[in-house]
PDB file of C-alpha atoms in Angstrom:
ATOM      1  CA  UNK D   1     -33.657  11.387   7.900  1.00 51.00           C
ATOM      2  CA  UNK D   2     -29.907  10.846   7.569  1.00 51.00           C
ATOM      3  CA  UNK D   3     -28.158   9.518  10.668  1.00 49.00           C
ATOM      4  CA  UNK D   4     -25.180  11.734  11.066  1.00 51.00           C
ATOM      5  CA  UNK D   5     -22.939   9.379  13.044  1.00 51.00           C
ATOM      6  CA  UNK D   6     -23.160   6.610  10.416  1.00 51.00           C
ATOM      7  CA  UNK D   7     -22.789   9.280   7.527  1.00 56.00           C
ATOM      8  CA  UNK D   8     -19.664  10.571   9.213  1.00 61.00           C
ATOM      9  CA  UNK D   9     -18.409   6.828   9.563  1.00 65.00           C
ATOM     10  CA  UNK D  10     -18.876   6.038   5.832  1.00 68.00           C
ATOM     11  CA  UNK D  11     -17.609   9.489   4.683  1.00 71.00           C
ATOM     12  CA  UNK D  12     -14.363   8.896   6.723  1.00 70.00           C
ATOM     13  CA  UNK D  13     -14.035   5.230   5.430  1.00 72.00           C
ATOM     14  CA  UNK D  14     -14.603   6.340   2.034  1.00 77.00           C
ATOM     15  CA  UNK D  15     -11.950   9.143   2.453  1.00 81.00           C
ATOM     16  CA  UNK D  16      -9.584   6.704   4.012  1.00 79.00           C
ATOM     17  CA  UNK D  17      -9.763   4.269   1.215  1.00 86.00           C
ATOM     18  CA  UNK D  18      -9.556   7.025  -1.377  1.00 87.00           C
ATOM     19  CA  UNK D  19      -6.386   8.377   0.308  1.00 85.00           C
ATOM     20  CA  UNK D  20      -5.136   4.615   0.421  1.00 86.00           C
ATOM     21  CA  UNK D  21      -5.904   4.264  -3.322  1.00 90.00           C
ATOM     22  CA  UNK D  22      -4.054   7.477  -4.238  1.00 91.00           C
ATOM     23  CA  UNK D  23      -1.126   6.071  -2.150  1.00 91.00           C
ATOM     24  CA  UNK D  24      -0.894   2.845  -4.103  1.00 91.00           C
ATOM     25  CA  UNK D  25      -1.115   4.835  -7.389  1.00 93.00           C
ATOM     26  CA  UNK D  26       1.640   7.198  -6.356  1.00 94.00           C
ATOM     27  CA  UNK D  27       3.855   4.140  -5.210  1.00 94.00           C
ATOM     28  CA  UNK D  28       3.331   2.668  -8.783  1.00 93.00           C
ATOM     29  CA  UNK D  29       3.924   5.468 -10.334  1.00 95.00           C
ATOM     30  CA  UNK D  30       7.284   6.096  -8.454  1.00 95.00           C
ATOM     31  CA  UNK D  31       8.099   2.340  -8.942  1.00 94.00           C
ATOM     32  CA  UNK D  32       7.403   2.370 -12.699  1.00 95.00           C
ATOM     33  CA  UNK D  33       9.634   5.170 -13.171  1.00 95.00           C
ATOM     34  CA  UNK D  34      12.380   3.515 -11.168  1.00 94.00           C
ATOM     35  CA  UNK D  35      12.105   0.412 -13.439  1.00 94.00           C
ATOM     36  CA  UNK D  36      11.906   2.400 -16.524  1.00 95.00           C
ATOM     37  CA  UNK D  37       8.549   1.090 -17.518  1.00 94.00           C
ATOM     38  CA  UNK D  38       4.836   2.200 -17.867  1.00 94.00           C
ATOM     39  CA  UNK D  39       2.472   2.093 -15.108  1.00 93.00           C
ATOM     40  CA  UNK D  40       0.407  -0.207 -17.373  1.00 93.00           C
ATOM     41  CA  UNK D  41       3.320  -2.527 -17.952  1.00 92.00           C
ATOM     42  CA  UNK D  42       3.892  -2.577 -14.084  1.00 92.00           C
ATOM     43  CA  UNK D  43       0.333  -3.286 -13.543  1.00 91.00           C
ATOM     44  CA  UNK D  44       0.408  -6.262 -16.079  1.00 92.00           C
ATOM     45  CA  UNK D  45       3.255  -7.892 -14.128  1.00 90.00           C
ATOM     46  CA  UNK D  46       1.467  -7.353 -10.741  1.00 91.00           C
ATOM     47  CA  UNK D  47      -1.755  -8.860 -12.429  1.00 91.00           C
ATOM     48  CA  UNK D  48       0.291 -12.020 -13.580  1.00 90.00           C
ATOM     49  CA  UNK D  49       0.945 -12.705  -9.843  1.00 90.00           C
ATOM     50  CA  UNK D  50       4.315 -11.206  -9.219  1.00 90.00           C
ATOM     51  CA  UNK D  51       5.043  -8.810  -6.275  1.00 91.00           C
ATOM     52  CA  UNK D  52       6.864  -5.382  -6.851  1.00 92.00           C
ATOM     53  CA  UNK D  53       9.980  -7.146  -5.320  1.00 91.00           C
ATOM     54  CA  UNK D  54      10.091  -9.692  -7.979  1.00 92.00           C
ATOM     55  CA  UNK D  55       9.391  -7.335 -10.843  1.00 92.00           C
ATOM     56  CA  UNK D  56      12.027  -4.894  -9.254  1.00 93.00           C
ATOM     57  CA  UNK D  57      14.612  -8.096  -9.197  1.00 94.00           C
ATOM     58  CA  UNK D  58      13.995  -8.837 -12.948  1.00 93.00           C
ATOM     59  CA  UNK D  59      15.067  -5.161 -13.766  1.00 93.00           C
ATOM     60  CA  UNK D  60      18.141  -5.472 -11.636  1.00 95.00           C
ATOM     61  CA  UNK D  61      16.942  -3.116  -8.804  1.00 94.00           C
ATOM     62  CA  UNK D  62      17.836  -4.137  -5.300  1.00 95.00           C
ATOM     63  CA  UNK D  63      15.466  -4.640  -2.672  1.00 93.00           C
ATOM     64  CA  UNK D  64      16.882  -1.875  -0.611  1.00 95.00           C
ATOM     65  CA  UNK D  65      16.390   0.591  -3.438  1.00 95.00           C
ATOM     66  CA  UNK D  66      12.641  -0.758  -4.031  1.00 95.00           C
ATOM     67  CA  UNK D  67      12.016  -0.215  -0.311  1.00 95.00           C
ATOM     68  CA  UNK D  68      13.609   3.108  -0.291  1.00 96.00           C
ATOM     69  CA  UNK D  69      11.563   4.537  -3.159  1.00 95.00           C
ATOM     70  CA  UNK D  70       8.198   2.960  -1.630  1.00 95.00           C
ATOM     71  CA  UNK D  71       8.846   4.282   1.921  1.00 96.00           C
ATOM     72  CA  UNK D  72       9.610   7.739   0.508  1.00 96.00           C
ATOM     73  CA  UNK D  73       6.076   7.721  -0.994  1.00 95.00           C
ATOM     74  CA  UNK D  74       4.341   6.324   1.777  1.00 95.00           C
ATOM     75  CA  UNK D  75       6.025   8.850   4.240  1.00 95.00           C
ATOM     76  CA  UNK D  76       4.704  11.596   1.724  1.00 95.00           C
ATOM     77  CA  UNK D  77       1.411  10.303   1.726  1.00 93.00           C
ATOM     78  CA  UNK D  78       1.084   9.371   5.509  1.00 92.00           C
ATOM     79  CA  UNK D  79       2.871  12.085   7.004  1.00 93.00           C
ATOM     80  CA  UNK D  80       1.628  11.336  10.678  1.00 93.00           C
ATOM     81  CA  UNK D  81       2.751   7.782  10.411  1.00 93.00           C
ATOM     82  CA  UNK D  82       5.294   6.411  12.681  1.00 95.00           C
ATOM     83  CA  UNK D  83       8.533   4.624  11.221  1.00 95.00           C
ATOM     84  CA  UNK D  84       7.012   1.126  12.123  1.00 95.00           C
ATOM     85  CA  UNK D  85       3.757   2.083  10.514  1.00 94.00           C
ATOM     86  CA  UNK D  86       5.732   3.167   7.368  1.00 95.00           C
ATOM     87  CA  UNK D  87       7.897   0.113   7.226  1.00 95.00           C
ATOM     88  CA  UNK D  88       4.672  -2.104   7.670  1.00 94.00           C
ATOM     89  CA  UNK D  89       3.030  -0.497   4.806  1.00 93.00           C
ATOM     90  CA  UNK D  90       6.365  -0.533   2.794  1.00 94.00           C
ATOM     91  CA  UNK D  91       6.968  -4.281   3.168  1.00 92.00           C
ATOM     92  CA  UNK D  92       3.218  -5.184   2.641  1.00 91.00           C
ATOM     93  CA  UNK D  93       3.384  -3.278  -0.879  1.00 90.00           C
ATOM     94  CA  UNK D  94       6.960  -4.744  -1.605  1.00 88.00           C
ATOM     95  CA  UNK D  95       5.746  -8.289  -1.179  1.00 83.00           C
ATOM     96  CA  UNK D  96       1.903  -8.226  -2.030  1.00 71.00           C
ATOM     97  CA  UNK D  97       1.259  -9.760  -5.435  1.00 47.00           C
ATOM     98  CA  UNK D  98      -2.065  -7.871  -5.344  1.00 47.00           C
ATOM     99  CA  UNK D  99      -0.846  -4.492  -4.053  1.00 42.00           C
ATOM    100  CA  UNK D 100      -2.611  -2.709  -6.765  1.00 41.00           C
ATOM    101  CA  UNK D 101      -6.306  -3.153  -5.463  1.00 42.00           C
ATOM    102  CA  UNK D 102      -7.882  -3.550  -2.289  1.00 40.00           C
ATOM    103  CA  UNK D 103     -11.314  -5.649  -2.130  1.00 41.00           C
ATOM    104  CA  UNK D 104     -11.704  -5.798   1.309  1.00 40.00           C
ATOM    105  CA  UNK D 105      -9.464  -8.864   1.985  1.00 39.00           C
ATOM    106  CA  UNK D 106      -6.070  -9.167   3.334  1.00 40.00           C
ATOM    107  CA  UNK D 107      -3.197 -11.378   2.258  1.00 43.00           C
ATOM    108  CA  UNK D 108      -2.555 -14.210   4.947  1.00 40.00           C
ATOM    109  CA  UNK D 109       0.613 -16.115   5.316  1.00 41.00           C
ATOM    110  CA  UNK D 110       1.169 -19.533   7.110  1.00 45.00           C
ATOM    111  CA  UNK D 111       2.692 -17.803   9.879  1.00 45.00           C
ATOM    112  CA  UNK D 112       0.468 -18.035  12.925  1.00 43.00           C
ATOM    113  CA  UNK D 113       2.055 -14.771  14.479  1.00 44.00           C
ATOM    114  CA  UNK D 114       0.488 -12.501  11.591  1.00 44.00           C
ATOM    115  CA  UNK D 115      -1.006  -9.515  13.672  1.00 45.00           C
ATOM    116  CA  UNK D 116      -3.199  -6.634  12.741  1.00 43.00           C
ATOM    117  CA  UNK D 117      -2.073  -2.969  13.331  1.00 46.00           C
ATOM    118  CA  UNK D 118      -4.324   0.157  12.830  1.00 46.00           C
ATOM    119  CA  UNK D 119      -2.299   2.450  10.763  1.00 46.00           C
ATOM    120  CA  UNK D 120      -2.999   6.034  10.748  1.00 47.00           C
ATOM    121  CA  UNK D 121      -3.856   6.685   7.084  1.00 45.00           C
ATOM    122  CA  UNK D 122      -4.233  10.457   6.896  1.00 45.00           C
ATOM    123  CA  UNK D 123      -3.888  13.642   9.231  1.00 48.00           C
ATOM    124  CA  UNK D 124      -7.453  13.832  10.035  1.00 47.00           C
ATOM    125  CA  UNK D 125      -7.545  10.700  12.244  1.00 49.00           C
ATOM    126  CA  UNK D 126      -8.846   8.138   9.805  1.00 47.00           C
ATOM    127  CA  UNK D 127      -7.267   4.846  10.239  1.00 50.00           C
ATOM    128  CA  UNK D 128      -6.932   1.794   8.074  1.00 50.00           C
ATOM    129  CA  UNK D 129      -6.080  -1.851   9.226  1.00 46.00           C
ATOM    130  CA  UNK D 130      -2.993  -3.279   7.888  1.00 50.00           C
ATOM    131  CA  UNK D 131      -1.809  -6.922   8.504  1.00 45.00           C
ATOM    132  CA  UNK D 132       1.416  -7.502   9.185  1.00 42.00           C
TER     133      UNK D 132
END
């Protein structure tokens, strides 16, 4: 017999992860287009340990232009997110050298004021924890 409650939770978590993965792919596509390079070239740069901000700077793209591009995708993919949540996700994607995958771990900083925020990922009420 299948436990309906845990099955539902697992489905929601899987759905939220799938939607976050799609958003990351959408962001990479938009940023690659802005940088004038392929997504695979962008992935190589990220795999080499560089952040989207560093890769954009190397192509002469300002941090503000990069932020605008990423925020546009985040807003489209997370229509119910607050402006603070969009900014949080956008900033994480800009700085995170490993923004191209999610293995259940989060980037940590030396700043002891790091906080965790639950961000609505999708209109169905699912949430994703985001470390700011």
